[in-house]
Amino acid sequence: MKNNNKNSRRKFLDKGVKFSLAAVVGGIGLSNIASKLNAKPNKSSEGKIELMTTDGTLVEVDSAEVQEINHPPKENSNKYNVREGFPNRKFVMVVDLAKCKNALKCQQACNKGHYITGDNAWLKVYKMQESKETAPYWMPTQCQHCDQPACVTVCPVDATFKRRDGIVLIDNERCIGCRFCMAACPYSTRVFNWKEPDQGEITLGAEYSPDYAGFPSVKGTVDKCDFCPHQIVKNELPFCVTACPNGVFYFGDKYEDTVTNGEVTLRLKKLLEDKAGYRLMEGLGTEPSVYYLPPVDRLVDFKEGLDKYKKFQSTEKS
């Protein structure tokens, strides 16, 4: 009985080695080997070569039974991938508060470019004032695209994700509407689609992609500013940057140390040093990618924007 068990086990192990050999050796075609492992060696063989099985065992096979496989060329490492982002880039935005007069052109362009309707504007302009002794100013606010985003940490389905180029996006096809990300975001820049967005007929002729947020928006999911990667891929600036009549927004690459508002291009590091640039709630450790220049030496009159200001209303209703 024991001999029978040993023989059965020996046959099982022998087959295991053969099958693992055929399955795991990379770069070598084993179709011939898999079909001829039990055949007698060919006398006209050109020699033996050693291959390793999954358990680390070295076995010898006839070199005549091995076929070389021509692997397809590796993908270009610089090729754009929606979830990976643009290679070797780190996108940042600078907002000059001294220039903002609440023209709302940035918000209107963002809404139009992303088919946003109702109260769900991703870019909001707030009336700010530190104290009664200080002058009020206008403050555009959108997703901060943090390097340590709390929203990504709490998302249970990987719908919110951060790319290597620093952009944080939402995959609406994965979003389950739990709103954990909204609760975790300290900047309150995300919006929830409580009802079916009235976006009219969207005719872009393209399939859904997370890097074109809002196309289309989906009931029961979360939306937010996406830094317009669908514009970047065309070598164009985000909608808010190009639409602002006062050059409030600068956009660029931190690695290249350059930002532009479409009219002038500046060194990011020098701009932040000269203008005492800062980031919102830096003490939280979120490492935002949006920098603000304080509202000193104003270039516009604050009162010019009061006629467009509506408290607690983010955008005109459709």
Coordinates of C-alpha atoms in Angstrom, one line a residue:
M1 CA 0.0 0.0 0.0
K2 CA 2.8 2.3 0.9
N3 CA 4.6 1.6 -2.3
N4 CA 1.5 2.4 -4.3
N5 CA 1.2 5.8 -2.5
K6 CA 4.9 6.6 -3.2
N7 CA 4.5 5.7 -6.8
S8 CA 1.3 7.9 -7.1
R9 CA 3.1 10.8 -5.4
R10 CA 6.1 10.4 -7.6
K11 CA 4.0 10.6 -10.7
F12 CA 2.1 13.6 -9.3
L13 CA 5.3 15.5 -8.6
D14 CA 6.8 14.6 -12.0
K15 CA 3.7 16.0 -13.7
G16 CA 3.8 19.1 -11.5
V17 CA 7.3 19.9 -12.6
K18 CA 6.5 19.4 -16.2
F19 CA 3.4 21.7 -16.1
S20 CA 5.1 24.4 -14.0
L21 CA 8.0 24.3 -16.4
A22 CA 5.7 24.9 -19.4
A23 CA 3.9 27.7 -17.6
V24 CA 6.4 30.0 -16.0
V25 CA 9.6 30.3 -18.1
G26 CA 9.5 33.8 -19.5
G27 CA 10.9 34.8 -22.9
I28 CA 11.0 31.2 -24.3
G29 CA 8.3 29.4 -26.2
L30 CA 7.4 26.2 -24.6
S31 CA 4.6 25.0 -26.9
N32 CA 6.8 22.2 -28.2
I33 CA 8.1 21.3 -24.8
A34 CA 4.7 21.1 -23.3
S35 CA 3.5 18.5 -25.9
K36 CA 6.7 16.5 -25.9
L37 CA 7.8 16.3 -22.3
N38 CA 7.1 12.6 -22.3
A39 CA 8.8 11.9 -25.7
K40 CA 12.2 10.3 -26.0
P41 CA 15.1 12.6 -26.6
N42 CA 15.9 13.4 -30.2
K43 CA 19.3 12.1 -31.1
S44 CA 19.9 15.0 -33.5
S45 CA 19.5 17.5 -30.7
E46 CA 21.8 20.4 -30.8
G47 CA 22.5 20.1 -27.0
K48 CA 20.9 20.6 -23.6
I49 CA 19.9 23.8 -21.8
E50 CA 18.8 24.3 -18.2
L51 CA 15.5 25.9 -17.2
M52 CA 14.2 26.6 -13.8
T53 CA 10.7 25.6 -12.5
T54 CA 8.5 27.5 -10.1
D55 CA 9.9 25.7 -7.1
G56 CA 13.5 26.5 -8.1
T57 CA 14.4 23.1 -9.6
L58 CA 16.8 23.2 -12.5
V59 CA 15.9 20.8 -15.3
E60 CA 17.6 20.0 -18.6
V61 CA 15.7 20.1 -21.9
D62 CA 16.8 19.7 -25.5
S63 CA 17.6 23.1 -27.1
A64 CA 15.8 21.9 -30.2
E65 CA 12.6 21.9 -28.3
V66 CA 12.9 25.5 -27.3
Q67 CA 11.4 28.3 -29.4
E68 CA 12.3 32.0 -29.0
I69 CA 9.3 34.3 -28.6
N70 CA 9.4 37.8 -30.1
H71 CA 7.9 40.0 -27.5
P72 CA 6.1 43.2 -28.6
P73 CA 8.0 46.4 -28.0
K74 CA 7.5 48.0 -24.6
E75 CA 5.1 50.9 -24.5
N76 CA 6.7 54.3 -24.7
S77 CA 7.2 55.5 -21.1
N78 CA 6.3 59.0 -22.2
K79 CA 2.9 57.9 -23.5
Y80 CA 0.0 59.6 -21.7
N81 CA -2.1 57.4 -19.4
V82 CA -5.3 58.7 -17.8
R83 CA -4.6 57.2 -14.4
E84 CA -0.9 57.7 -14.4
G85 CA -0.9 61.3 -15.8
F86 CA 1.8 63.1 -17.8
P87 CA 5.3 61.7 -17.2
N88 CA 7.8 63.9 -15.4
R89 CA 5.3 66.7 -14.8
K90 CA 4.0 68.3 -11.6
F91 CA 1.2 70.8 -12.3
V92 CA 0.6 73.7 -10.0
M93 CA -1.6 76.8 -10.0
V94 CA -1.0 80.3 -8.5
V95 CA -3.9 82.6 -7.7
D96 CA -3.0 86.3 -7.4
L97 CA -5.6 87.8 -5.0
A98 CA -4.5 91.3 -5.7
K99 CA -5.9 91.1 -9.2
C100 CA -9.3 89.5 -8.6
K101 CA -12.4 91.7 -8.9
N102 CA -15.0 88.9 -9.0
A103 CA -15.6 89.2 -12.8
L104 CA -16.7 85.5 -12.7
K105 CA -15.4 84.9 -16.2
C106 CA -13.3 82.0 -14.8
Q107 CA -16.4 80.4 -13.3
Q108 CA -18.4 80.9 -16.4
A109 CA -15.7 79.4 -18.6
C110 CA -15.3 76.4 -16.2
N111 CA -19.0 75.8 -16.2
K112 CA -19.2 75.9 -20.0
G113 CA -16.2 73.8 -20.5
H114 CA -17.4 71.1 -18.1
Y115 CA -21.1 71.4 -18.9
I116 CA -21.8 72.4 -15.3
T117 CA -25.3 73.7 -14.5
G118 CA -27.3 74.7 -11.4
D119 CA -25.5 75.4 -8.2
N120 CA -22.7 72.9 -8.7
A121 CA -19.9 75.2 -9.8
W122 CA -16.5 73.7 -9.1
L123 CA -14.8 77.2 -8.9
K124 CA -16.3 79.5 -6.4
V125 CA -15.3 83.1 -5.6
Y126 CA -15.7 84.1 -2.0
K127 CA -15.9 87.5 -0.3
M128 CA -13.1 87.5 2.3
Q129 CA -12.1 89.8 5.1
E130 CA -9.8 88.9 8.0
S131 CA -11.1 91.5 10.4
K132 CA -12.9 94.8 10.5
E133 CA -9.6 96.6 10.3
T134 CA -8.6 95.0 7.1
A135 CA -9.9 95.5 3.6
P136 CA -12.1 92.8 2.0
Y137 CA -11.0 90.9 -1.1
W138 CA -12.2 88.3 -3.6
M139 CA -10.8 84.7 -3.3
P140 CA -11.3 82.1 -6.1
T141 CA -11.3 78.6 -4.6
Q142 CA -11.3 75.2 -6.3
C143 CA -9.8 71.8 -5.7
Q144 CA -6.3 72.1 -4.3
H145 CA -5.0 68.9 -5.9
C146 CA -3.1 68.0 -2.8
D147 CA 0.0 65.8 -2.8
Q148 CA -1.3 64.1 0.4
P149 CA -5.0 64.1 -0.4
A150 CA -7.3 63.0 2.3
C151 CA -10.1 62.3 -0.2
V152 CA -8.0 59.6 -1.9
T153 CA -7.3 58.0 1.5
V154 CA -10.9 57.6 2.5
C155 CA -12.4 56.5 -0.9
P156 CA -13.4 52.8 -0.5
V157 CA -13.6 52.0 -4.2
D158 CA -10.6 53.8 -5.7
A159 CA -12.9 56.3 -7.5
T160 CA -10.8 59.2 -6.3
F161 CA -7.2 58.9 -7.3
K162 CA -4.0 61.0 -7.5
R163 CA -1.8 60.9 -10.6
R164 CA 2.0 61.2 -10.8
D165 CA 1.7 64.6 -12.3
G166 CA -0.1 65.8 -9.1
I167 CA -3.7 66.0 -10.5
V168 CA -6.4 64.4 -8.4
L169 CA -9.3 63.1 -10.3
I170 CA -12.6 61.2 -9.8
D171 CA -13.7 58.2 -11.9
N172 CA -17.5 58.6 -11.9
E173 CA -17.9 55.1 -13.3
R174 CA -16.4 53.8 -10.0
C175 CA -18.0 56.4 -7.6
I176 CA -20.7 54.9 -5.4
G177 CA -21.8 58.3 -4.0
C178 CA -20.8 57.5 -0.4
R179 CA -19.4 61.1 -0.1
F180 CA -16.6 60.1 2.2
C181 CA -14.3 62.2 0.1
M182 CA -16.5 65.3 0.6
A183 CA -16.4 64.8 4.4
A184 CA -12.6 64.3 4.4
C185 CA -11.8 67.3 2.1
P186 CA -10.9 70.3 4.4
Y187 CA -11.4 72.8 1.6
S188 CA -15.1 71.9 0.8
T189 CA -14.5 72.0 -2.9
R190 CA -16.4 69.0 -4.0
V191 CA -20.0 68.9 -5.2
F192 CA -22.6 66.1 -5.2
N193 CA -25.0 65.5 -8.0
W194 CA -28.3 65.1 -6.1
K195 CA -30.3 64.9 -9.3
E196 CA -29.8 64.2 -12.9
P197 CA -27.7 67.1 -14.3
D198 CA -29.5 69.1 -16.9
Q199 CA -26.6 69.3 -19.3
G200 CA -28.4 69.3 -22.6
E201 CA -27.0 67.3 -25.5
I202 CA -23.2 66.7 -25.2
T203 CA -21.7 66.0 -28.6
L204 CA -18.0 65.7 -28.0
G205 CA -17.9 62.4 -29.9
A206 CA -15.7 60.7 -27.3
E207 CA -16.1 58.0 -24.7
Y208 CA -16.2 58.8 -21.0
S209 CA -12.8 59.4 -19.4
P210 CA -11.9 60.5 -15.8
D211 CA -9.6 63.2 -17.2
Y212 CA -12.6 65.1 -18.6
A213 CA -14.7 65.4 -15.5
G214 CA -18.3 66.5 -16.0
F215 CA -18.5 64.8 -19.4
P216 CA -21.1 63.9 -18.5
S217 CA -22.0 64.4 -14.8
V218 CA -23.8 61.5 -13.2
K219 CA -26.6 61.6 -10.6
G220 CA -25.4 60.2 -7.3
T221 CA -21.7 60.9 -7.9
V222 CA -19.2 63.5 -6.8
D223 CA -17.6 66.1 -9.1
K224 CA -14.8 68.7 -8.7
C225 CA -12.2 70.8 -10.4
D226 CA -9.9 68.6 -12.5
F227 CA -7.2 71.1 -13.6
C228 CA -8.4 70.5 -17.1
P229 CA -6.1 67.7 -18.2
H230 CA -8.1 67.4 -21.4
Q231 CA -6.8 70.9 -22.2
I232 CA -3.3 70.2 -21.1
V233 CA -3.1 67.2 -23.5
K234 CA -3.7 69.7 -26.3
N235 CA -1.0 72.0 -25.0
E236 CA -3.6 74.5 -23.8
L237 CA -4.2 76.2 -20.4
P238 CA -7.2 75.4 -18.1
F239 CA -10.4 77.2 -18.9
C240 CA -10.2 79.5 -15.9
V241 CA -6.7 80.7 -16.8
T242 CA -7.5 81.7 -20.3
A243 CA -10.9 83.3 -19.5
C244 CA -9.8 85.6 -16.6
P245 CA -9.6 89.2 -18.0
N246 CA -7.2 90.2 -15.2
G247 CA -4.6 87.5 -15.3
V248 CA -5.4 86.2 -11.8
F249 CA -4.6 82.6 -12.5
Y250 CA -1.1 81.2 -13.3
F251 CA -0.7 77.6 -14.3
G252 CA 2.5 75.6 -14.9
D253 CA 5.0 72.9 -14.0
K254 CA 6.7 72.8 -10.7
Y255 CA 9.5 70.7 -12.1
E256 CA 10.2 73.3 -14.8
D257 CA 9.8 76.1 -12.2
T258 CA 7.5 78.0 -14.6
V259 CA 3.9 79.3 -14.5
T260 CA 2.0 81.4 -17.0
N261 CA -1.3 83.2 -17.1
G262 CA -1.3 83.2 -20.9
E263 CA 0.3 86.6 -21.2
V264 CA 3.4 86.4 -19.1
T265 CA 5.5 83.5 -18.0
L266 CA 7.3 83.6 -14.6
R267 CA 9.6 81.6 -12.4
L268 CA 7.4 79.9 -9.9
K269 CA 9.9 79.9 -7.0
K270 CA 10.8 83.5 -7.5
L271 CA 7.2 84.5 -7.8
L272 CA 6.3 82.8 -4.5
E273 CA 9.3 84.4 -2.8
D274 CA 8.8 87.9 -4.1
K275 CA 5.0 87.9 -3.4
A276 CA 5.1 85.8 -0.1
G277 CA 3.0 83.0 -1.7
Y278 CA 1.2 80.6 0.6
R279 CA -1.1 77.6 0.6
L280 CA -4.4 77.1 2.3
M281 CA -4.3 75.2 5.7
E282 CA -0.7 74.1 5.2
G283 CA -0.6 72.9 8.8
L284 CA -2.9 70.0 7.9
G285 CA -0.1 68.4 5.9
T286 CA -2.2 68.0 2.7
E287 CA 0.5 69.7 0.6
P288 CA -1.8 71.6 -1.8
S289 CA -0.7 72.3 -5.4
V290 CA -2.5 75.7 -5.5
Y291 CA -0.6 78.7 -4.2
Y292 CA -2.1 82.1 -3.3
L293 CA -0.5 85.5 -3.5
P294 CA -1.8 87.9 -0.8
P295 CA -4.1 90.8 -1.7
V296 CA -1.6 93.5 -1.3
D297 CA -0.9 96.4 -3.6
R298 CA -4.3 95.9 -5.2
L299 CA -4.6 96.3 -9.0
V300 CA -8.4 96.4 -9.0
D301 CA -11.2 98.0 -6.9
F302 CA -12.9 95.5 -4.7
K303 CA -16.3 97.3 -5.1
E304 CA -16.3 96.6 -8.8
G305 CA -17.2 93.0 -8.1
L306 CA -20.0 93.6 -5.6
D307 CA -22.7 93.8 -8.3
K308 CA -22.0 90.2 -9.3
Y309 CA -21.7 88.8 -5.8
K310 CA -24.5 86.7 -4.5
K311 CA -24.1 85.2 -1.0
F312 CA -24.0 81.4 -0.8
Q313 CA -24.9 81.1 -4.5
S314 CA -22.1 79.6 -6.5
T315 CA -23.4 80.1 -10.1
E316 CA -26.4 81.2 -12.0
K317 CA -29.1 78.5 -12.1
S318 CA -29.9 77.1 -15.5

